[in-house]
Amino acid sequence: MGITVSAPAKLFLLGEHAVVFDGTCIVTAVNSRLSVSLERSDEALLTINAPDVRLTNYQKPMSAISEQFDKADASSFIRSSVAVFAERCAFDGGLSISTRSEFKREYGIGSSSAVVAATLFGLSQLFGAEFSHEELLHMGFEAIQRVQQLGSGADLAAAIYGGTLYYENRSPRTVVALPVENLPLVVIYSGYKASTVDYVWEVGKLRDRHPEVINPIIEVMLTIVEQGRLAIEEANWQTFGDLMNIQHGLLHALGVDTSSLAHIVLRAREAGAWGAKLSGAGGGDCAIILTDNPHIGTILEDMNDRIAKLDIQPNAEGVRLEI
Ligand code: PMV
C-alpha cells in the first residue's frame, strides 16, 4: 500500500539574500502544491516518475542513489532525500516515487524545497518514523546541501511548517510562525525563469569584492526583516509595503533586479500598491504586490504578454498526508 503526501510552494516576503549570510527572513507558504506518492517495492531499486521534470520510469539501484548529485539532474533532490532518510532509518527493498505539481517549475516558487519536504515527510509516514518538523527541516537542509551546496533552508521551512514564518538561518535554525490573516498579496510572474543558485553565487562574489559596501546593505535588510515582523503581526500594510519597497531597492543594489521585474514593481506602485518587490533570488521568477486593488493583475498583464498574474494565495498549510 502506498501513500500520497503534499507540500506547498513558497514566496519570500522579506530578507532574501540577507538570510543566506546567517541572517533572517520572512517567508510564506502558498496554496499551490506538489504531491508525492510513495510505495515500497521488493526489489532494491529506486523508481521515479516525475512528468513535470520529464522523468519517466527513471531507475537506480538503492545502493547507487547517492552517486553524482547535480542540480541539473531532476532526480537529485529525490535521491538525496531518500539517502538522508535511509541513513537515519534503514529499510530493505526499494521504493517507487512519483510526483505531480500544481505549479510550473519556471515560476521559481520552490519546486525543489517542496519535493524535498514532501519526500522526507512521505518517507517518515510510510515507515512510521514520525520525525518532527524540526527533524525534517534538519534532514531536508542536509539533502539540499548535498545537491547544491548552498541555500538558507527558508524555502524548506515554509514547505514543511506552512503558514508565514520568521526564519533564522543561524545555529540552531529557528522557525517562528507569524499570526497572519488576509495578507493582501498578488503574485505576478515576470515571464522569465532564473537560477537561484547562480544569483546567490553572484551576490556572494559581489560581497567578496566590496565587503564594506555590501555588508551594510545586508545589515539594513535584516533590520527590515525585524520591522517587517512587527508590521505583519499588527497587519500594518502601509508599513509592510514601505519595507517591501525598500527591500526591492536594496535587491536592485545587489544586482538581482531585471527590467521586467522593475517594470512590474514600478507600475504596481503607480497603481497605488502599498508595496511591490521581487521575491526570491531575482533575475526573473515572480514579483509580489501588496495591494487591495482588484484590478492590479489586469493592469500589469496589459504591460506585456509574458507577464501573468498567478492565482495563488499566501499563508497555506505545510506538509500533509493526502491519502
Ligand atoms: O529564488 P528563490 O525563490 O528560491 O529564493 C532564493 C532566496 C535566497 O535568499 C536568495 C536564497 C536562499 O536560499 O534563501
Short mmCIF file of N, CA, C and O in Angstrom, two decimals, residues 295-305 307:
data_model
loop_
_atom_site.label_atom_id
_atom_site.label_comp_id
_atom_site.label_asym_id
_atom_site.label_seq_id
_atom_site.Cartn_x
_atom_site.Cartn_y
_atom_site.Cartn_z
N HIS A 295 -7.91 45.23 -9.54
CA HIS A 295 -7.58 45.30 -10.98
C HIS A 295 -6.08 45.19 -11.26
O HIS A 295 -5.66 45.29 -12.40
N ILE A 296 -5.28 45.04 -10.20
CA ILE A 296 -3.83 45.12 -10.39
C ILE A 296 -3.32 44.07 -11.38
O ILE A 296 -2.44 44.35 -12.20
N GLY A 297 -3.91 42.86 -11.33
CA GLY A 297 -3.46 41.79 -12.24
C GLY A 297 -3.62 42.21 -13.69
O GLY A 297 -2.70 42.10 -14.50
N THR A 298 -4.79 42.75 -14.02
CA THR A 298 -5.07 43.17 -15.40
C THR A 298 -4.15 44.32 -15.80
O THR A 298 -3.60 44.35 -16.90
N ILE A 299 -3.96 45.27 -14.88
CA ILE A 299 -3.10 46.43 -15.18
C ILE A 299 -1.69 45.94 -15.54
O ILE A 299 -1.10 46.39 -16.53
N LEU A 300 -1.18 44.99 -14.78
CA LEU A 300 0.19 44.52 -15.01
C LEU A 300 0.27 43.61 -16.24
O LEU A 300 1.21 43.71 -17.03
N GLU A 301 -0.73 42.75 -16.40
CA GLU A 301 -0.72 41.84 -17.56
C GLU A 301 -0.81 42.63 -18.86
O GLU A 301 -0.27 42.21 -19.89
N ASP A 302 -1.47 43.78 -18.83
CA ASP A 302 -1.60 44.61 -20.03
C ASP A 302 -0.26 45.16 -20.51
O ASP A 302 -0.14 45.62 -21.64
N MET A 303 0.74 45.17 -19.61
CA MET A 303 2.03 45.77 -19.98
C MET A 303 2.76 44.92 -21.03
O MET A 303 3.52 45.44 -21.82
N ASN A 304 2.54 43.59 -20.97
CA ASN A 304 3.40 42.71 -21.77
C ASN A 304 2.83 41.29 -21.74
O ASN A 304 2.30 40.86 -20.72
N ASP A 305 2.95 40.57 -22.86
CA ASP A 305 2.35 39.23 -22.98
C ASP A 305 2.96 38.19 -22.07
O ASP A 305 2.34 37.17 -21.78
N ILE A 307 3.95 38.62 -18.99
CA ILE A 307 3.62 38.81 -17.57
C ILE A 307 2.28 38.15 -17.24
O ILE A 307 1.31 38.30 -17.98
#
